[in-house]
Tab-separated table of C-alpha atoms in Angstrom:
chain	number	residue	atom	x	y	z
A	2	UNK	CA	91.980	84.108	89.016
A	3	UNK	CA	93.806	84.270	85.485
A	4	UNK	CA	97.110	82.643	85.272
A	5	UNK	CA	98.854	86.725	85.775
A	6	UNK	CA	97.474	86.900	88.882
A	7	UNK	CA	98.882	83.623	90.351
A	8	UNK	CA	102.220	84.891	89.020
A	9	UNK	CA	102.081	88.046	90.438
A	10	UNK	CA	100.804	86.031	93.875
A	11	UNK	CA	103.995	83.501	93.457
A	12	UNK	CA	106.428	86.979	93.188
A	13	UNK	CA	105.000	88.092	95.942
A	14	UNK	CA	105.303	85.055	98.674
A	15	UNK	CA	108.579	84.794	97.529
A	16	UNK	CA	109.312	88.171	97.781
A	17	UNK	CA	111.699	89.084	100.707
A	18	UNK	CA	110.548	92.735	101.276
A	19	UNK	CA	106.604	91.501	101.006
A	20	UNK	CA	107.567	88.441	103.697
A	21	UNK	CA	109.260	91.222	106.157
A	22	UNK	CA	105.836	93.131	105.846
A	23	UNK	CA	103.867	89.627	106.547
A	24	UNK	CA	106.294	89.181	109.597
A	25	UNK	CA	105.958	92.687	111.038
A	26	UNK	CA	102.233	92.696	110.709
A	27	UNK	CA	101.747	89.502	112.275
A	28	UNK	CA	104.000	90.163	115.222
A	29	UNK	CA	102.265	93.130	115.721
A	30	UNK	CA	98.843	91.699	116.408
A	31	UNK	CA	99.635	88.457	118.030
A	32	UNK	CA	102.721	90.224	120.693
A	33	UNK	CA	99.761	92.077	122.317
A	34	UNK	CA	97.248	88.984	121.998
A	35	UNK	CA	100.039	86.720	123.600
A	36	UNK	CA	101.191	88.957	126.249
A	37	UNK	CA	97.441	89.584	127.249
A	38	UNK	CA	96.736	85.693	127.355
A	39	UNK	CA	99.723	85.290	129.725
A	40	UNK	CA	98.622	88.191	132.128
A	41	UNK	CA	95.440	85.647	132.092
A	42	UNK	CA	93.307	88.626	130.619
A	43	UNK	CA	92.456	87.644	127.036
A	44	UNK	CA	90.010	90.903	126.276
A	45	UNK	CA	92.561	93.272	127.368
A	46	UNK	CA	95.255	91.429	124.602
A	47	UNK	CA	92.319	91.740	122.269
A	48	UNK	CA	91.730	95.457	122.866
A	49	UNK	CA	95.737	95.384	122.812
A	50	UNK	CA	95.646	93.951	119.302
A	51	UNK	CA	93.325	96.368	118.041
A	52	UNK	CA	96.290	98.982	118.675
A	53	UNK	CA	98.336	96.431	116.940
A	54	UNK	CA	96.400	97.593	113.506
A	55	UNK	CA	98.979	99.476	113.206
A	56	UNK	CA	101.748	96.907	111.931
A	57	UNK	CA	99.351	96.868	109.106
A	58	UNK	CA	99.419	99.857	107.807
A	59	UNK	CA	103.681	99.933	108.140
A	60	UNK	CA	104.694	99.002	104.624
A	61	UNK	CA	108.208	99.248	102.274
A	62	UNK	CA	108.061	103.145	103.190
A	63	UNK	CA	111.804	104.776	104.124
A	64	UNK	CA	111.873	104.695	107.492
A	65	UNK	CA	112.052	108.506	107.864
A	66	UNK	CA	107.956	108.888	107.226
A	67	UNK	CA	107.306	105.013	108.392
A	68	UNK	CA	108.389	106.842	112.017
A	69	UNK	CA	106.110	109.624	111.636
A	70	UNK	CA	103.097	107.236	110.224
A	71	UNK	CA	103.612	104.649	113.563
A	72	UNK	CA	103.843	107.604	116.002
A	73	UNK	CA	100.869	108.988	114.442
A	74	UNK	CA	98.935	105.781	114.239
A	75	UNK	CA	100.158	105.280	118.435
A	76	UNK	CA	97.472	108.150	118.882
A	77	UNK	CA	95.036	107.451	116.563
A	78	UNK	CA	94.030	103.958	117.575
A	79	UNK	CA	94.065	104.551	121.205
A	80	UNK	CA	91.734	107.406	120.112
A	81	UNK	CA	89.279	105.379	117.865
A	82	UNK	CA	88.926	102.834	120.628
A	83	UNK	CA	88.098	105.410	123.389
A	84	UNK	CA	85.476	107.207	120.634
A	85	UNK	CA	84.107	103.562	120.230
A	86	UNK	CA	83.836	102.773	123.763
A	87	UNK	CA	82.096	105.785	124.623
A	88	UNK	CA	79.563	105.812	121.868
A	89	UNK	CA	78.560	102.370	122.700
A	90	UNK	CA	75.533	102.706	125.050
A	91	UNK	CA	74.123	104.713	122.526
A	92	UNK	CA	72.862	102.528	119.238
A	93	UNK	CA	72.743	106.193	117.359
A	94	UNK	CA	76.020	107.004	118.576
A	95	UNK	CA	77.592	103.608	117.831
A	96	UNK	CA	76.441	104.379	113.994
A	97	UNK	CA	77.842	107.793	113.637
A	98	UNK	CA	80.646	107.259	115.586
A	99	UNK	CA	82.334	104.866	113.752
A	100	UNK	CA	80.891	106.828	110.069
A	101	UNK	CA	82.851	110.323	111.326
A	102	UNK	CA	86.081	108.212	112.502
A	103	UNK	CA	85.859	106.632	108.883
A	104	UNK	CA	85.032	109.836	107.237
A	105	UNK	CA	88.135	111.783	108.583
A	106	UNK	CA	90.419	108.711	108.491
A	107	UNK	CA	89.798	108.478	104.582
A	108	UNK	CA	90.717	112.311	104.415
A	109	UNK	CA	93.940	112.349	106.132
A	110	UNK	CA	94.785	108.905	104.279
A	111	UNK	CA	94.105	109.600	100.784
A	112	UNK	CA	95.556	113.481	101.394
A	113	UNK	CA	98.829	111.566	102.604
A	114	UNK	CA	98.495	109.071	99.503
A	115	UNK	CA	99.488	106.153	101.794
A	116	UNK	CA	98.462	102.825	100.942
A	117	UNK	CA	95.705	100.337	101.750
A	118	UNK	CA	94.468	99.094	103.836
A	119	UNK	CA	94.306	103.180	104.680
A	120	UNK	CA	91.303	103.730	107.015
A	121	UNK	CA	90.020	100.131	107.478
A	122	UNK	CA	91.890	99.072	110.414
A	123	UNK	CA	91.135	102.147	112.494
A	124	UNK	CA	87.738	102.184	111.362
A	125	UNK	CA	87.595	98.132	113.037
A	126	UNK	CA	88.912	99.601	115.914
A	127	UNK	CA	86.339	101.708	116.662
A	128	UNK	CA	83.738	99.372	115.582
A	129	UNK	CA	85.360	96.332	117.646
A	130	UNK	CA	85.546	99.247	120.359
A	131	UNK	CA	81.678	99.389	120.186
A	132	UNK	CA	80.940	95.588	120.813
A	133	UNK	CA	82.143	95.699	123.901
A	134	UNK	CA	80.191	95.374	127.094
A	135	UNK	CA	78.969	98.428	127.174
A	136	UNK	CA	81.194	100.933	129.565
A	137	UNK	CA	81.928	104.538	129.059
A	138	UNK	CA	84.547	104.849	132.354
A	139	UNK	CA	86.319	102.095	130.763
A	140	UNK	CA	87.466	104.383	128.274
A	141	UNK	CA	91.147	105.392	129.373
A	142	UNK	CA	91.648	101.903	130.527
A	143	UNK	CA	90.969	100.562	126.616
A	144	UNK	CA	93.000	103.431	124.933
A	145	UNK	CA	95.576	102.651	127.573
A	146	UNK	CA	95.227	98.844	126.801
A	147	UNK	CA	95.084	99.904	122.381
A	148	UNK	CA	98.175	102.301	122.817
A	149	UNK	CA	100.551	99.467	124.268
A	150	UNK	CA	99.654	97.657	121.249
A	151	UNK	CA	100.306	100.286	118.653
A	152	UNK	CA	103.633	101.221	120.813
A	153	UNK	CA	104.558	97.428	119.747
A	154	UNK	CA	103.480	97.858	116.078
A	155	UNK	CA	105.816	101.364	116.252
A	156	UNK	CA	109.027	99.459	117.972
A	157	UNK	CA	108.483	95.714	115.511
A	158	UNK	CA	108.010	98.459	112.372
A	159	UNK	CA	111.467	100.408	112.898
A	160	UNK	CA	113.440	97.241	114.512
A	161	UNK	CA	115.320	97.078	110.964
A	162	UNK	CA	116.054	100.621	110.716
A	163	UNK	CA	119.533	100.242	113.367
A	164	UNK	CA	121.199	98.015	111.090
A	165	UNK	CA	119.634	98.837	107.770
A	166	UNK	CA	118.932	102.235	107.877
A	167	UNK	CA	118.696	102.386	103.803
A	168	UNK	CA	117.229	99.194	102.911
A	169	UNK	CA	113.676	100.931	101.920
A	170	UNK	CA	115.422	102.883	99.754
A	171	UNK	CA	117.832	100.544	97.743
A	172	UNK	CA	114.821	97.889	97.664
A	173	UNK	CA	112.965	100.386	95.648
A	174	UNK	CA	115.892	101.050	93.264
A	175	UNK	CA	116.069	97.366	92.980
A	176	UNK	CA	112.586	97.460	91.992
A	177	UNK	CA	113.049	99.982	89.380
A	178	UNK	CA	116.035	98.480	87.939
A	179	UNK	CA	114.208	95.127	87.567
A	180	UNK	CA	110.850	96.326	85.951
A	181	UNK	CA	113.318	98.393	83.344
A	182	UNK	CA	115.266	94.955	82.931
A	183	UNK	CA	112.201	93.177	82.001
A	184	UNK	CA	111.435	95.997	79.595
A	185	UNK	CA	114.108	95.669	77.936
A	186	UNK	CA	114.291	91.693	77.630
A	187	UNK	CA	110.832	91.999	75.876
A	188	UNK	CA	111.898	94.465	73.185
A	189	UNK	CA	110.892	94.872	70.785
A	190	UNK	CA	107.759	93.079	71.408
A	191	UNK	CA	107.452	94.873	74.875
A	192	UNK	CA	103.844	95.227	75.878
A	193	UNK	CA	102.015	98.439	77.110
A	194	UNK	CA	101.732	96.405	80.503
A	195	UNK	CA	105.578	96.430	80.696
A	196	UNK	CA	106.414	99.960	79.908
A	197	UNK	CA	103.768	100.868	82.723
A	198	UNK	CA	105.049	98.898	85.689
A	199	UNK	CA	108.885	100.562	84.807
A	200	UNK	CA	107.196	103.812	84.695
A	201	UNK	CA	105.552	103.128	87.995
A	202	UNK	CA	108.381	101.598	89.627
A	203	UNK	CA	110.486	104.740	88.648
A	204	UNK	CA	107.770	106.883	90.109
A	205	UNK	CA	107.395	105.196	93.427
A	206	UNK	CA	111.845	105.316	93.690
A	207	UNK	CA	111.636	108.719	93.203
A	208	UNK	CA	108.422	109.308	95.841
A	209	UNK	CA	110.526	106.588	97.985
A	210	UNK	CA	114.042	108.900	97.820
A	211	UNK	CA	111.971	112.119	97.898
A	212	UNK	CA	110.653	110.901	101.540
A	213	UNK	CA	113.508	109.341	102.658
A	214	UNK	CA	115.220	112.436	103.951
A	215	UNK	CA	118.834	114.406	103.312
A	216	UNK	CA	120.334	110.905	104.410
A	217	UNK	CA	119.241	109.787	100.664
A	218	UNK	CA	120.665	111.823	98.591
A	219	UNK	CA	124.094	109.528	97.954
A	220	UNK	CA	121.433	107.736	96.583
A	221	UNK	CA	119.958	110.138	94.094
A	222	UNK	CA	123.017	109.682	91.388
A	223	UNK	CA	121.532	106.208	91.278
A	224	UNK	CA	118.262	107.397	90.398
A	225	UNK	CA	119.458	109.567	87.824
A	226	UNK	CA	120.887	106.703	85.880
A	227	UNK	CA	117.651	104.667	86.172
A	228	UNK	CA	115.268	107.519	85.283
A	229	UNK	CA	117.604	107.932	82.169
A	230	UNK	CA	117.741	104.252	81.131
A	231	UNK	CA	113.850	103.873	81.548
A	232	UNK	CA	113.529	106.727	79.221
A	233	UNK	CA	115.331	105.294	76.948
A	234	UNK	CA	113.684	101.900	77.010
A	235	UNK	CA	110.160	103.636	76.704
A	236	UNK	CA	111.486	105.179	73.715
A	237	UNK	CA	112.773	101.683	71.956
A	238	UNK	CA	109.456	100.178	72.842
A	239	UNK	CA	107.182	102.877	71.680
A	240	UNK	CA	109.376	102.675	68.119
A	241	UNK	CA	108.540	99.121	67.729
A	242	UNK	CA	111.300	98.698	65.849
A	243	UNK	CA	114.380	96.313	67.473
A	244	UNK	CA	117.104	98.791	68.975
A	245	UNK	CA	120.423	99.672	66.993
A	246	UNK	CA	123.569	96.578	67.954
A	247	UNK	CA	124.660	96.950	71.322
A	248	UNK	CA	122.139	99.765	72.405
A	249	UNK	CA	119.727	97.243	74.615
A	250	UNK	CA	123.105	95.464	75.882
A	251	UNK	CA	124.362	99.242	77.221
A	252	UNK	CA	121.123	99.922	78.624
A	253	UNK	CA	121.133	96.661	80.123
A	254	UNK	CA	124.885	97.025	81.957
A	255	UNK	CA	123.619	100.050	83.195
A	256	UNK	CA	120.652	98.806	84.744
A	257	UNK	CA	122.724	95.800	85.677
A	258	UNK	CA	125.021	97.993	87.687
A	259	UNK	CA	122.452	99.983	89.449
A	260	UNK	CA	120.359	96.799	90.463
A	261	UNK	CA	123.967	95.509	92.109
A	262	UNK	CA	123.912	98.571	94.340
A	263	UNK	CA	120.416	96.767	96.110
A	264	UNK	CA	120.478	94.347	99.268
A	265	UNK	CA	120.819	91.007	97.623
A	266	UNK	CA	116.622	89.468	97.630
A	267	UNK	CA	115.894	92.904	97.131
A	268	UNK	CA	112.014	92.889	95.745
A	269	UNK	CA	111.012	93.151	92.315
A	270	UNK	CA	107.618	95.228	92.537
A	271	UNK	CA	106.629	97.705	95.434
A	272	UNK	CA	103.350	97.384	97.722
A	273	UNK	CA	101.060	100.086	97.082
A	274	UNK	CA	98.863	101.717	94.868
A	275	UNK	CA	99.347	102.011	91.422
């Protein structure tokens, strides 16, 4: 791994937002895993956890859609784990199965543009689902067991959102404002690399806001201002030439103020695609 990567891997673990994602997905698979143990019924936490798949796929989304992916998910992985268990007396079935759950699973993620791990963990469900003694009546009793884990992935994913309601939002501002500080700070030697994480980071507060909901748009002045100062720093880079006396330093106090509007440890870089 070249020496960017380890950087990029040292951001991350010290990355508030990234460590809150770490911390929700882990709670979500070991709550139903512990709470099964204790009950002194170790397969049904396991089946549980499966459900708990879902605190995966909860990332730095606004809450607004992060609510509508959970509930979703709550469905879906009681779903793959009944279509697993009843395909699994069947060595045919227990290959398509799991194929068509994968199949339609990739659709609805990439069509939604959410990020990975997308399909995987549903499609582990349903393959986890199919290793089990095989038992088609034991079908509810699974999705029963899978849904009480994804209804603790859905109530660990929006525990933040009653006294942070915003945070997604203002941590992706935050990122914004920090990938156009670094552009600027490398001008006028500012590499292609730099110019396309601020674009990106622009792009994903502006997807971020868009989903966020009415409640966002005291926000939106904020985005303005960014969007407007990463323009402008694009435009100094591409030139190549150093900017005019005090031009960086304005860009820079306006950036400056915006990234001040951010939860202190906001992040610097978003999960997600590029």
């Amino acid at each position: 791994m070249s020496g960017p990567h380890w950087t990029k891997l040292a951001r991350a673990a010290h990355n508030p937002a990234f460590q809150d994602r770490a911390a929700r997905a882990s709670a979500s698979l070991a709550l139903p895993m512990l709470v099964g143990v204790l009950a002194g019924d170790a397969r049904a936490g396991m089946v549980g956890a499966t459900g708990g798949f879902a605190g995966l796929l909860a990332g730095v989304e606004p809450y607004r859609r992060r609510a509508h992916l959970l509930a979703s998910l709550t469905i879906a992985f009681p779903l793959a784990v009944a279509l697993g268990t009843l395909a699994a007396p069947s060595a045919i079935a227990a290959s398509l199965v799991p194929g068509a759950v994968a199949a339609v699973a990739a659709f609805v993620f990439r069509a939604f543009a959410l990020p990975p791990p997308r399909e995987y963990p549903l499609v582990l469900a349903c393959l986890m689902a199919t290793g089990l003694p095989a038992d088609p009546s034991a079908a509810p009793e699974r999705a029963l067991e899978a849904f009480g884990g994804a209804a603790a992935a859905f109530a660990i994913g929006m525990a933040g959102c009653w006294r942070h309601p915003r945070r997604p939002e203002h941590h992706a501002l935050a990122a914004c404002a920090s990938a156009i500080a670094d552009l600027l700070d490398a001008l006028p030697e500012a590499t292609d690399a730099q110019g396309r994480t601020a674009v990106m980071a622009t792009r994903d507060a502006r997807t971020t806001l868009g989903a966020a909901g009415p409640g966002a748009e005291a926000l939106r002045p904020e985005l303005s201002a960014l969007e407007a100062a990463c323009s402008a720093a694009l435009f100094l880079a591409a030139s190549g030439a150093p900017p005019a006396a005090g031009q960086a330093a304005r860009l820079r106090a306006a950036v400056s103020r915006e990234a001040e509007q951010a939860p202190a440890g906001a992040p610097a870089e978003q999960l997600g695609d590029p």
